[in-house]
mmCIF file with all atom_site columns, C-alpha atoms in Angstrom:
data_model
loop_
_atom_site.group_PDB
_atom_site.id
_atom_site.type_symbol
_atom_site.label_atom_id
_atom_site.label_alt_id
_atom_site.label_comp_id
_atom_site.label_asym_id
_atom_site.label_entity_id
_atom_site.label_seq_id
_atom_site.pdbx_PDB_ins_code
_atom_site.Cartn_x
_atom_site.Cartn_y
_atom_site.Cartn_z
_atom_site.occupancy
_atom_site.B_iso_or_equiv
_atom_site.pdbx_formal_charge
_atom_site.auth_seq_id
_atom_site.auth_comp_id
_atom_site.auth_asym_id
_atom_site.auth_atom_id
_atom_site.pdbx_PDB_model_num
ATOM 1   C CA . UNK A 1 1   ? 109.241 132.913 46.770 1.00 0.00 ? 1   UNK A CA 1
ATOM 2   C CA . UNK A 1 2   ? 112.327 131.022 47.902 1.00 0.00 ? 2   UNK A CA 1
ATOM 3   C CA . UNK A 1 3   ? 114.683 128.809 45.921 1.00 0.00 ? 3   UNK A CA 1
ATOM 4   C CA . UNK A 1 4   ? 113.113 125.704 47.473 1.00 0.00 ? 4   UNK A CA 1
ATOM 5   C CA . UNK A 1 5   ? 109.699 126.521 46.003 1.00 0.00 ? 5   UNK A CA 1
ATOM 6   C CA . UNK A 1 6   ? 111.259 127.363 42.650 1.00 0.00 ? 6   UNK A CA 1
ATOM 7   C CA . UNK A 1 7   ? 112.867 123.943 42.687 1.00 0.00 ? 7   UNK A CA 1
ATOM 8   C CA . UNK A 1 8   ? 109.492 122.329 43.250 1.00 0.00 ? 8   UNK A CA 1
ATOM 9   C CA . UNK A 1 9   ? 108.107 124.223 40.270 1.00 0.00 ? 9   UNK A CA 1
ATOM 10  C CA . UNK A 1 10  ? 111.000 123.049 38.123 1.00 0.00 ? 10  UNK A CA 1
ATOM 11  C CA . UNK A 1 11  ? 110.578 119.393 39.115 1.00 0.00 ? 11  UNK A CA 1
ATOM 12  C CA . UNK A 1 12  ? 106.809 119.059 39.221 1.00 0.00 ? 12  UNK A CA 1
ATOM 13  C CA . UNK A 1 13  ? 105.106 117.210 36.358 1.00 0.00 ? 13  UNK A CA 1
ATOM 14  C CA . UNK A 1 14  ? 101.462 117.721 35.530 1.00 0.00 ? 14  UNK A CA 1
ATOM 15  C CA . UNK A 1 15  ? 99.404  114.589 35.128 1.00 0.00 ? 15  UNK A CA 1
ATOM 16  C CA . UNK A 1 16  ? 96.120  115.868 33.755 1.00 0.00 ? 16  UNK A CA 1
ATOM 17  C CA . UNK A 1 17  ? 96.847  115.363 30.059 1.00 0.00 ? 17  UNK A CA 1
ATOM 18  C CA . UNK A 1 18  ? 99.135  116.532 27.310 1.00 0.00 ? 18  UNK A CA 1
ATOM 19  C CA . UNK A 1 19  ? 99.126  119.587 25.113 1.00 0.00 ? 19  UNK A CA 1
ATOM 20  C CA . UNK A 1 20  ? 101.694 120.828 22.651 1.00 0.00 ? 20  UNK A CA 1
ATOM 21  C CA . UNK A 1 21  ? 103.581 124.064 23.285 1.00 0.00 ? 21  UNK A CA 1
ATOM 22  C CA . UNK A 1 22  ? 105.875 126.163 21.128 1.00 0.00 ? 22  UNK A CA 1
ATOM 23  C CA . UNK A 1 23  ? 108.718 127.955 22.934 1.00 0.00 ? 23  UNK A CA 1
ATOM 24  C CA . UNK A 1 24  ? 110.454 130.436 20.627 1.00 0.00 ? 24  UNK A CA 1
ATOM 25  C CA . UNK A 1 25  ? 113.468 132.551 21.543 1.00 0.00 ? 25  UNK A CA 1
ATOM 26  C CA . UNK A 1 26  ? 114.079 135.594 19.348 1.00 0.00 ? 26  UNK A CA 1
ATOM 27  C CA . UNK A 1 27  ? 117.396 136.691 17.896 1.00 0.00 ? 27  UNK A CA 1
ATOM 28  C CA . UNK A 1 28  ? 119.499 137.049 14.759 1.00 0.00 ? 28  UNK A CA 1
ATOM 29  C CA . UNK A 1 29  ? 121.109 133.926 13.283 1.00 0.00 ? 29  UNK A CA 1
ATOM 30  C CA . UNK A 1 30  ? 124.639 134.975 12.284 1.00 0.00 ? 30  UNK A CA 1
ATOM 31  C CA . UNK A 1 31  ? 127.499 134.171 14.679 1.00 0.00 ? 31  UNK A CA 1
ATOM 32  C CA . UNK A 1 32  ? 128.459 137.835 14.913 1.00 0.00 ? 32  UNK A CA 1
ATOM 33  C CA . UNK A 1 33  ? 125.227 138.434 16.843 1.00 0.00 ? 33  UNK A CA 1
ATOM 34  C CA . UNK A 1 34  ? 125.954 135.841 19.539 1.00 0.00 ? 34  UNK A CA 1
ATOM 35  C CA . UNK A 1 35  ? 125.942 137.490 22.955 1.00 0.00 ? 35  UNK A CA 1
ATOM 36  C CA . UNK A 1 36  ? 124.299 140.709 21.777 1.00 0.00 ? 36  UNK A CA 1
ATOM 37  C CA . UNK A 1 37  ? 121.376 142.308 23.581 1.00 0.00 ? 37  UNK A CA 1
ATOM 38  C CA . UNK A 1 38  ? 118.943 141.467 20.779 1.00 0.00 ? 38  UNK A CA 1
ATOM 39  C CA . UNK A 1 39  ? 119.885 137.773 21.037 1.00 0.00 ? 39  UNK A CA 1
ATOM 40  C CA . UNK A 1 40  ? 118.788 137.352 24.650 1.00 0.00 ? 40  UNK A CA 1
ATOM 41  C CA . UNK A 1 41  ? 115.977 135.079 23.458 1.00 0.00 ? 41  UNK A CA 1
ATOM 42  C CA . UNK A 1 42  ? 118.437 132.762 21.701 1.00 0.00 ? 42  UNK A CA 1
ATOM 43  C CA . UNK A 1 43  ? 120.560 132.655 24.874 1.00 0.00 ? 43  UNK A CA 1
ATOM 44  C CA . UNK A 1 44  ? 117.546 131.520 26.908 1.00 0.00 ? 44  UNK A CA 1
ATOM 45  C CA . UNK A 1 45  ? 116.852 128.733 24.400 1.00 0.00 ? 45  UNK A CA 1
ATOM 46  C CA . UNK A 1 46  ? 120.472 127.592 24.782 1.00 0.00 ? 46  UNK A CA 1
ATOM 47  C CA . UNK A 1 47  ? 120.094 127.570 28.584 1.00 0.00 ? 47  UNK A CA 1
ATOM 48  C CA . UNK A 1 48  ? 116.783 125.712 28.305 1.00 0.00 ? 48  UNK A CA 1
ATOM 49  C CA . UNK A 1 49  ? 118.199 123.006 26.044 1.00 0.00 ? 49  UNK A CA 1
ATOM 50  C CA . UNK A 1 50  ? 121.145 122.534 28.398 1.00 0.00 ? 50  UNK A CA 1
ATOM 51  C CA . UNK A 1 51  ? 118.736 122.228 31.323 1.00 0.00 ? 51  UNK A CA 1
ATOM 52  C CA . UNK A 1 52  ? 116.732 119.597 29.449 1.00 0.00 ? 52  UNK A CA 1
ATOM 53  C CA . UNK A 1 53  ? 119.701 117.367 28.721 1.00 0.00 ? 53  UNK A CA 1
ATOM 54  C CA . UNK A 1 54  ? 121.764 119.132 26.112 1.00 0.00 ? 54  UNK A CA 1
ATOM 55  C CA . UNK A 1 55  ? 119.739 118.212 23.030 1.00 0.00 ? 55  UNK A CA 1
ATOM 56  C CA . UNK A 1 56  ? 120.392 120.524 20.094 1.00 0.00 ? 56  UNK A CA 1
ATOM 57  C CA . UNK A 1 57  ? 118.100 122.050 17.477 1.00 0.00 ? 57  UNK A CA 1
ATOM 58  C CA . UNK A 1 58  ? 118.686 119.315 14.925 1.00 0.00 ? 58  UNK A CA 1
ATOM 59  C CA . UNK A 1 59  ? 115.836 120.064 12.498 1.00 0.00 ? 59  UNK A CA 1
ATOM 60  C CA . UNK A 1 60  ? 114.984 122.968 10.200 1.00 0.00 ? 60  UNK A CA 1
ATOM 61  C CA . UNK A 1 61  ? 111.564 123.936 8.894  1.00 0.00 ? 61  UNK A CA 1
ATOM 62  C CA . UNK A 1 62  ? 109.668 127.154 8.265  1.00 0.00 ? 62  UNK A CA 1
ATOM 63  C CA . UNK A 1 63  ? 112.824 129.281 8.358  1.00 0.00 ? 63  UNK A CA 1
ATOM 64  C CA . UNK A 1 64  ? 113.752 128.065 11.827 1.00 0.00 ? 64  UNK A CA 1
ATOM 65  C CA . UNK A 1 65  ? 115.958 125.616 13.731 1.00 0.00 ? 65  UNK A CA 1
ATOM 66  C CA . UNK A 1 66  ? 113.916 123.486 16.121 1.00 0.00 ? 66  UNK A CA 1
ATOM 67  C CA . UNK A 1 67  ? 113.554 120.300 18.095 1.00 0.00 ? 67  UNK A CA 1
ATOM 68  C CA . UNK A 1 68  ? 110.626 118.415 19.611 1.00 0.00 ? 68  UNK A CA 1
ATOM 69  C CA . UNK A 1 69  ? 110.837 116.981 23.111 1.00 0.00 ? 69  UNK A CA 1
ATOM 70  C CA . UNK A 1 70  ? 108.839 116.495 26.267 1.00 0.00 ? 70  UNK A CA 1
ATOM 71  C CA . UNK A 1 71  ? 108.846 118.670 29.345 1.00 0.00 ? 71  UNK A CA 1
ATOM 72  C CA . UNK A 1 72  ? 107.161 116.497 31.925 1.00 0.00 ? 72  UNK A CA 1
ATOM 73  C CA . UNK A 1 73  ? 104.171 115.046 30.090 1.00 0.00 ? 73  UNK A CA 1
ATOM 74  C CA . UNK A 1 74  ? 103.903 117.971 27.684 1.00 0.00 ? 74  UNK A CA 1
ATOM 75  C CA . UNK A 1 75  ? 105.088 117.793 24.087 1.00 0.00 ? 75  UNK A CA 1
ATOM 76  C CA . UNK A 1 76  ? 107.034 120.923 23.206 1.00 0.00 ? 76  UNK A CA 1
ATOM 77  C CA . UNK A 1 77  ? 108.557 122.431 20.072 1.00 0.00 ? 77  UNK A CA 1
ATOM 78  C CA . UNK A 1 78  ? 111.597 124.585 20.879 1.00 0.00 ? 78  UNK A CA 1
ATOM 79  C CA . UNK A 1 79  ? 112.457 127.039 18.111 1.00 0.00 ? 79  UNK A CA 1
ATOM 80  C CA . UNK A 1 80  ? 114.989 129.647 17.075 1.00 0.00 ? 80  UNK A CA 1
ATOM 81  C CA . UNK A 1 81  ? 113.646 131.576 14.058 1.00 0.00 ? 81  UNK A CA 1
ATOM 82  C CA . UNK A 1 82  ? 116.387 132.052 11.449 1.00 0.00 ? 82  UNK A CA 1
ATOM 83  C CA . UNK A 1 83  ? 114.582 134.885 9.663  1.00 0.00 ? 83  UNK A CA 1
ATOM 84  C CA . UNK A 1 84  ? 116.347 137.736 11.459 1.00 0.00 ? 84  UNK A CA 1
ATOM 85  C CA . UNK A 1 85  ? 114.507 139.533 14.217 1.00 0.00 ? 85  UNK A CA 1
ATOM 86  C CA . UNK A 1 86  ? 112.105 141.708 12.233 1.00 0.00 ? 86  UNK A CA 1
ATOM 87  C CA . UNK A 1 87  ? 110.568 138.703 10.420 1.00 0.00 ? 87  UNK A CA 1
ATOM 88  C CA . UNK A 1 88  ? 110.298 136.356 13.416 1.00 0.00 ? 88  UNK A CA 1
ATOM 89  C CA . UNK A 1 89  ? 106.594 135.810 12.768 1.00 0.00 ? 89  UNK A CA 1
ATOM 90  C CA . UNK A 1 90  ? 107.391 134.272 9.372  1.00 0.00 ? 90  UNK A CA 1
ATOM 91  C CA . UNK A 1 91  ? 108.879 131.302 11.227 1.00 0.00 ? 91  UNK A CA 1
ATOM 92  C CA . UNK A 1 92  ? 106.762 131.153 14.376 1.00 0.00 ? 92  UNK A CA 1
ATOM 93  C CA . UNK A 1 93  ? 103.292 131.409 12.802 1.00 0.00 ? 93  UNK A CA 1
ATOM 94  C CA . UNK A 1 94  ? 103.796 128.622 10.208 1.00 0.00 ? 94  UNK A CA 1
ATOM 95  C CA . UNK A 1 95  ? 105.370 126.379 12.866 1.00 0.00 ? 95  UNK A CA 1
ATOM 96  C CA . UNK A 1 96  ? 102.430 126.941 15.214 1.00 0.00 ? 96  UNK A CA 1
ATOM 97  C CA . UNK A 1 97  ? 99.978  126.334 12.385 1.00 0.00 ? 97  UNK A CA 1
ATOM 98  C CA . UNK A 1 98  ? 101.704 123.125 11.267 1.00 0.00 ? 98  UNK A CA 1
ATOM 99  C CA . UNK A 1 99  ? 101.582 121.610 14.755 1.00 0.00 ? 99  UNK A CA 1
ATOM 100 C CA . UNK A 1 100 ? 98.119  123.093 15.494 1.00 0.00 ? 100 UNK A CA 1
ATOM 101 C CA . UNK A 1 101 ? 99.430  125.019 18.497 1.00 0.00 ? 101 UNK A CA 1
ATOM 102 C CA . UNK A 1 102 ? 97.031  127.754 19.679 1.00 0.00 ? 102 UNK A CA 1
ATOM 103 C CA . UNK A 1 103 ? 98.410  131.246 20.271 1.00 0.00 ? 103 UNK A CA 1
ATOM 104 C CA . UNK A 1 104 ? 97.965  130.964 24.040 1.00 0.00 ? 104 UNK A CA 1
ATOM 105 C CA . UNK A 1 105 ? 100.513 128.108 23.998 1.00 0.00 ? 105 UNK A CA 1
ATOM 106 C CA . UNK A 1 106 ? 103.101 129.982 21.916 1.00 0.00 ? 106 UNK A CA 1
ATOM 107 C CA . UNK A 1 107 ? 105.629 131.214 24.494 1.00 0.00 ? 107 UNK A CA 1
ATOM 108 C CA . UNK A 1 108 ? 107.963 133.887 23.098 1.00 0.00 ? 108 UNK A CA 1
ATOM 109 C CA . UNK A 1 109 ? 111.227 134.937 24.769 1.00 0.00 ? 109 UNK A CA 1
ATOM 110 C CA . UNK A 1 110 ? 112.722 138.297 23.782 1.00 0.00 ? 110 UNK A CA 1
ATOM 111 C CA . UNK A 1 111 ? 114.860 141.229 24.905 1.00 0.00 ? 111 UNK A CA 1
ATOM 112 C CA . UNK A 1 112 ? 113.388 144.386 26.453 1.00 0.00 ? 112 UNK A CA 1
ATOM 113 C CA . UNK A 1 113 ? 115.236 147.715 26.449 1.00 0.00 ? 113 UNK A CA 1
ATOM 114 C CA . UNK A 1 114 ? 112.875 149.369 28.949 1.00 0.00 ? 114 UNK A CA 1
ATOM 115 C CA . UNK A 1 115 ? 114.010 146.960 31.687 1.00 0.00 ? 115 UNK A CA 1
ATOM 116 C CA . UNK A 1 116 ? 117.407 147.037 33.365 1.00 0.00 ? 116 UNK A CA 1
ATOM 117 C CA . UNK A 1 117 ? 119.839 144.198 32.549 1.00 0.00 ? 117 UNK A CA 1
ATOM 118 C CA . UNK A 1 118 ? 118.879 140.992 34.345 1.00 0.00 ? 118 UNK A CA 1
ATOM 119 C CA . UNK A 1 119 ? 115.242 141.919 34.950 1.00 0.00 ? 119 UNK A CA 1
ATOM 120 C CA . UNK A 1 120 ? 112.520 139.505 33.799 1.00 0.00 ? 120 UNK A CA 1
ATOM 121 C CA . UNK A 1 121 ? 108.942 140.377 32.894 1.00 0.00 ? 121 UNK A CA 1
ATOM 122 C CA . UNK A 1 122 ? 106.488 137.545 32.206 1.00 0.00 ? 122 UNK A CA 1
ATOM 123 C CA . UNK A 1 123 ? 103.045 138.339 30.786 1.00 0.00 ? 123 UNK A CA 1
ATOM 124 C CA . UNK A 1 124 ? 100.074 136.357 29.439 1.00 0.00 ? 124 UNK A CA 1
ATOM 125 C CA . UNK A 1 125 ? 99.652  138.747 26.509 1.00 0.00 ? 125 UNK A CA 1
ATOM 126 C CA . UNK A 1 126 ? 100.301 142.328 25.496 1.00 0.00 ? 126 UNK A CA 1
ATOM 127 C CA . UNK A 1 127 ? 101.378 144.752 22.813 1.00 0.00 ? 127 UNK A CA 1
ATOM 128 C CA . UNK A 1 128 ? 104.677 144.681 20.954 1.00 0.00 ? 128 UNK A CA 1
ATOM 129 C CA . UNK A 1 129 ? 105.953 147.609 22.992 1.00 0.00 ? 129 UNK A CA 1
ATOM 130 C CA . UNK A 1 130 ? 107.996 148.815 20.021 1.00 0.00 ? 130 UNK A CA 1
ATOM 131 C CA . UNK A 1 131 ? 109.782 145.464 19.588 1.00 0.00 ? 131 UNK A CA 1
ATOM 132 C CA . UNK A 1 132 ? 109.930 144.614 15.877 1.00 0.00 ? 132 UNK A CA 1
ATOM 133 C CA . UNK A 1 133 ? 110.175 140.873 16.449 1.00 0.00 ? 133 UNK A CA 1
ATOM 134 C CA . UNK A 1 134 ? 107.006 140.903 18.548 1.00 0.00 ? 134 UNK A CA 1
ATOM 135 C CA . UNK A 1 135 ? 105.297 143.147 15.967 1.00 0.00 ? 135 UNK A CA 1
ATOM 136 C CA . UNK A 1 136 ? 106.000 140.529 13.306 1.00 0.00 ? 136 UNK A CA 1
ATOM 137 C CA . UNK A 1 137 ? 104.651 137.702 15.474 1.00 0.00 ? 137 UNK A CA 1
ATOM 138 C CA . UNK A 1 138 ? 101.479 139.629 16.329 1.00 0.00 ? 138 UNK A CA 1
ATOM 139 C CA . UNK A 1 139 ? 100.906 140.406 12.644 1.00 0.00 ? 139 UNK A CA 1
ATOM 140 C CA . UNK A 1 140 ? 101.387 136.788 11.533 1.00 0.00 ? 140 UNK A CA 1
ATOM 141 C CA . UNK A 1 141 ? 99.457  135.166 14.406 1.00 0.00 ? 141 UNK A CA 1
ATOM 142 C CA . UNK A 1 142 ? 96.725  137.788 14.115 1.00 0.00 ? 142 UNK A CA 1
ATOM 143 C CA . UNK A 1 143 ? 96.574  138.284 17.877 1.00 0.00 ? 143 UNK A CA 1
ATOM 144 C CA . UNK A 1 144 ? 98.437  139.752 20.853 1.00 0.00 ? 144 UNK A CA 1
ATOM 145 C CA . UNK A 1 145 ? 97.123  136.965 23.069 1.00 0.00 ? 145 UNK A CA 1
ATOM 146 C CA . UNK A 1 146 ? 100.243 134.859 23.456 1.00 0.00 ? 146 UNK A CA 1
ATOM 147 C CA . UNK A 1 147 ? 102.500 134.597 26.536 1.00 0.00 ? 147 UNK A CA 1
ATOM 148 C CA . UNK A 1 148 ? 105.941 136.149 26.544 1.00 0.00 ? 148 UNK A CA 1
ATOM 149 C CA . UNK A 1 149 ? 109.033 136.340 28.705 1.00 0.00 ? 149 UNK A CA 1
ATOM 150 C CA . UNK A 1 150 ? 110.982 139.568 28.242 1.00 0.00 ? 150 UNK A CA 1
ATOM 151 C CA . UNK A 1 151 ? 114.532 139.994 29.511 1.00 0.00 ? 151 UNK A CA 1
ATOM 152 C CA . UNK A 1 152 ? 115.841 143.408 30.411 1.00 0.00 ? 152 UNK A CA 1
ATOM 153 C CA . UNK A 1 153 ? 118.871 144.501 28.396 1.00 0.00 ? 153 UNK A CA 1
ATOM 154 C CA . UNK A 1 154 ? 118.934 148.166 29.416 1.00 0.00 ? 154 UNK A CA 1
ATOM 155 C CA . UNK A 1 155 ? 118.148 151.427 27.658 1.00 0.00 ? 155 UNK A CA 1
ATOM 156 C CA . UNK A 1 156 ? 120.421 153.046 25.106 1.00 0.00 ? 156 UNK A CA 1
ATOM 157 C CA . UNK A 1 157 ? 122.537 156.046 25.988 1.00 0.00 ? 157 UNK A CA 1
ATOM 158 C CA . UNK A 1 158 ? 121.103 159.467 25.171 1.00 0.00 ? 158 UNK A CA 1
ATOM 159 C CA . UNK A 1 159 ? 122.799 159.886 21.769 1.00 0.00 ? 159 UNK A CA 1
ATOM 160 C CA . UNK A 1 160 ? 123.293 156.224 20.980 1.00 0.00 ? 160 UNK A CA 1
ATOM 161 C CA . UNK A 1 161 ? 121.615 154.719 17.918 1.00 0.00 ? 161 UNK A CA 1
ATOM 162 C CA . UNK A 1 162 ? 118.974 152.167 18.959 1.00 0.00 ? 162 UNK A CA 1
ATOM 163 C CA . UNK A 1 163 ? 120.060 149.574 16.396 1.00 0.00 ? 163 UNK A CA 1
ATOM 164 C CA . UNK A 1 164 ? 123.675 149.895 17.524 1.00 0.00 ? 164 UNK A CA 1
ATOM 165 C CA . UNK A 1 165 ? 122.553 149.444 21.124 1.00 0.00 ? 165 UNK A CA 1
ATOM 166 C CA . UNK A 1 166 ? 120.485 146.275 20.666 1.00 0.00 ? 166 UNK A CA 1
ATOM 167 C CA . UNK A 1 167 ? 123.068 144.768 18.315 1.00 0.00 ? 167 UNK A CA 1
ATOM 168 C CA . UNK A 1 168 ? 125.861 145.563 20.755 1.00 0.00 ? 168 UNK A CA 1
ATOM 169 C CA . UNK A 1 169 ? 127.266 143.425 23.552 1.00 0.00 ? 169 UNK A CA 1
ATOM 170 C CA . UNK A 1 170 ? 126.603 143.831 27.254 1.00 0.00 ? 170 UNK A CA 1
ATOM 171 C CA . UNK A 1 171 ? 128.807 145.867 29.537 1.00 0.00 ? 171 UNK A CA 1
ATOM 172 C CA . UNK A 1 172 ? 131.106 143.637 31.559 1.00 0.00 ? 172 UNK A CA 1
ATOM 173 C CA . UNK A 1 173 ? 129.337 144.469 34.826 1.00 0.00 ? 173 UNK A CA 1
ATOM 174 C CA . UNK A 1 174 ? 126.021 143.255 33.356 1.00 0.00 ? 174 UNK A CA 1
ATOM 175 C CA . UNK A 1 175 ? 127.241 139.895 32.041 1.00 0.00 ? 175 UNK A CA 1
ATOM 176 C CA . UNK A 1 176 ? 126.816 137.952 35.306 1.00 0.00 ? 176 UNK A CA 1
ATOM 177 C CA . UNK A 1 177 ? 123.307 139.343 35.784 1.00 0.00 ? 177 UNK A CA 1
ATOM 178 C CA . UNK A 1 178 ? 122.373 138.286 32.281 1.00 0.00 ? 178 UNK A CA 1
ATOM 179 C CA . UNK A 1 179 ? 123.693 134.744 32.756 1.00 0.00 ? 179 UNK A CA 1
ATOM 180 C CA . UNK A 1 180 ? 121.509 134.442 35.854 1.00 0.00 ? 180 UNK A CA 1
ATOM 181 C CA . UNK A 1 181 ? 118.556 135.881 33.936 1.00 0.00 ? 181 UNK A CA 1
ATOM 182 C CA . UNK A 1 182 ? 119.009 133.354 31.106 1.00 0.00 ? 182 UNK A CA 1
ATOM 183 C CA . UNK A 1 183 ? 118.907 130.531 33.649 1.00 0.00 ? 183 UNK A CA 1
ATOM 184 C CA . UNK A 1 184 ? 115.861 131.925 35.461 1.00 0.00 ? 184 UNK A CA 1
ATOM 185 C CA . UNK A 1 185 ? 114.038 132.587 32.188 1.00 0.00 ? 185 UNK A CA 1
ATOM 186 C CA . UNK A 1 186 ? 114.719 129.003 31.072 1.00 0.00 ? 186 UNK A CA 1
ATOM 187 C CA . UNK A 1 187 ? 113.273 127.761 34.373 1.00 0.00 ? 187 UNK A CA 1
ATOM 188 C CA . UNK A 1 188 ? 110.300 130.068 33.797 1.00 0.00 ? 188 UNK A CA 1
ATOM 189 C CA . UNK A 1 189 ? 109.720 128.405 30.413 1.00 0.00 ? 189 UNK A CA 1
ATOM 190 C CA . UNK A 1 190 ? 109.611 124.999 32.099 1.00 0.00 ? 190 UNK A CA 1
ATOM 191 C CA . UNK A 1 191 ? 107.366 126.315 34.871 1.00 0.00 ? 191 UNK A CA 1
ATOM 192 C CA . UNK A 1 192 ? 104.951 127.859 32.352 1.00 0.00 ? 192 UNK A CA 1
ATOM 193 C CA . UNK A 1 193 ? 104.567 124.545 30.531 1.00 0.00 ? 193 UNK A CA 1
ATOM 194 C CA . UNK A 1 194 ? 104.265 122.363 33.640 1.00 0.00 ? 194 UNK A CA 1
ATOM 195 C CA . UNK A 1 195 ? 102.498 124.687 36.087 1.00 0.00 ? 195 UNK A CA 1
ATOM 196 C CA . UNK A 1 196 ? 101.032 127.565 34.099 1.00 0.00 ? 196 UNK A CA 1
ATOM 197 C CA . UNK A 1 197 ? 101.906 131.161 33.366 1.00 0.00 ? 197 UNK A CA 1
ATOM 198 C CA . UNK A 1 198 ? 100.544 132.495 36.674 1.00 0.00 ? 198 UNK A CA 1
ATOM 199 C CA . UNK A 1 199 ? 102.942 130.324 38.666 1.00 0.00 ? 199 UNK A CA 1
ATOM 200 C CA . UNK A 1 200 ? 105.846 131.364 36.447 1.00 0.00 ? 200 UNK A CA 1
ATOM 201 C CA . UNK A 1 201 ? 104.942 135.034 36.915 1.00 0.00 ? 201 UNK A CA 1
ATOM 202 C CA . UNK A 1 202 ? 104.830 134.652 40.687 1.00 0.00 ? 202 UNK A CA 1
ATOM 203 C CA . UNK A 1 203 ? 108.184 132.890 40.855 1.00 0.00 ? 203 UNK A CA 1
ATOM 204 C CA . UNK A 1 204 ? 110.296 134.522 38.164 1.00 0.00 ? 204 UNK A CA 1
ATOM 205 C CA . UNK A 1 205 ? 109.145 138.083 37.514 1.00 0.00 ? 205 UNK A CA 1
ATOM 206 C CA . UNK A 1 206 ? 111.914 140.283 38.871 1.00 0.00 ? 206 UNK A CA 1
ATOM 207 C CA . UNK A 1 207 ? 112.991 143.886 38.554 1.00 0.00 ? 207 UNK A CA 1
ATOM 208 C CA . UNK A 1 208 ? 116.600 144.917 39.062 1.00 0.00 ? 208 UNK A CA 1
#
């Protein structure tokens, strides 16, 4: 699909009614984790908020920083869990329950080590794939049936510790790719809400 069609997806507003969504980007809350591989989800939330007019996450509830706004006609909660990665479900599940958001409208954005930096994989549902943040969300929601956008951050080196890898920063040559991926993933969030997950998959799934 070309950039022109992607633009149409970004601009189009559905008119057949409203439904609330929760878009949650995963990461760790301390400043020292900014820009790390594991905080790719937080970076997408930052890009999304900028795209939607620069509104910040001015409220806190259920161990998370969040805001409520509209994307087109849809009411959306945008959330960064502040629980640290492995307990992400302790923020997302109560938030979804409070606003009566069904699992199929809980869109989770996370990092993915099995994909090369800059790649994007969008799915309607699926397993945790070894990701502790997703494991927590699945356990607390009681289902794997929620959409997710996973950003490639690259595999660890042969003798590198996995925790050190995901908590480390990107190589310089990968930084530009990741900035582009954050922007595309933010657009994919908007497209999912306004046009549906299938459209977002067709436009924004990419393998590098």
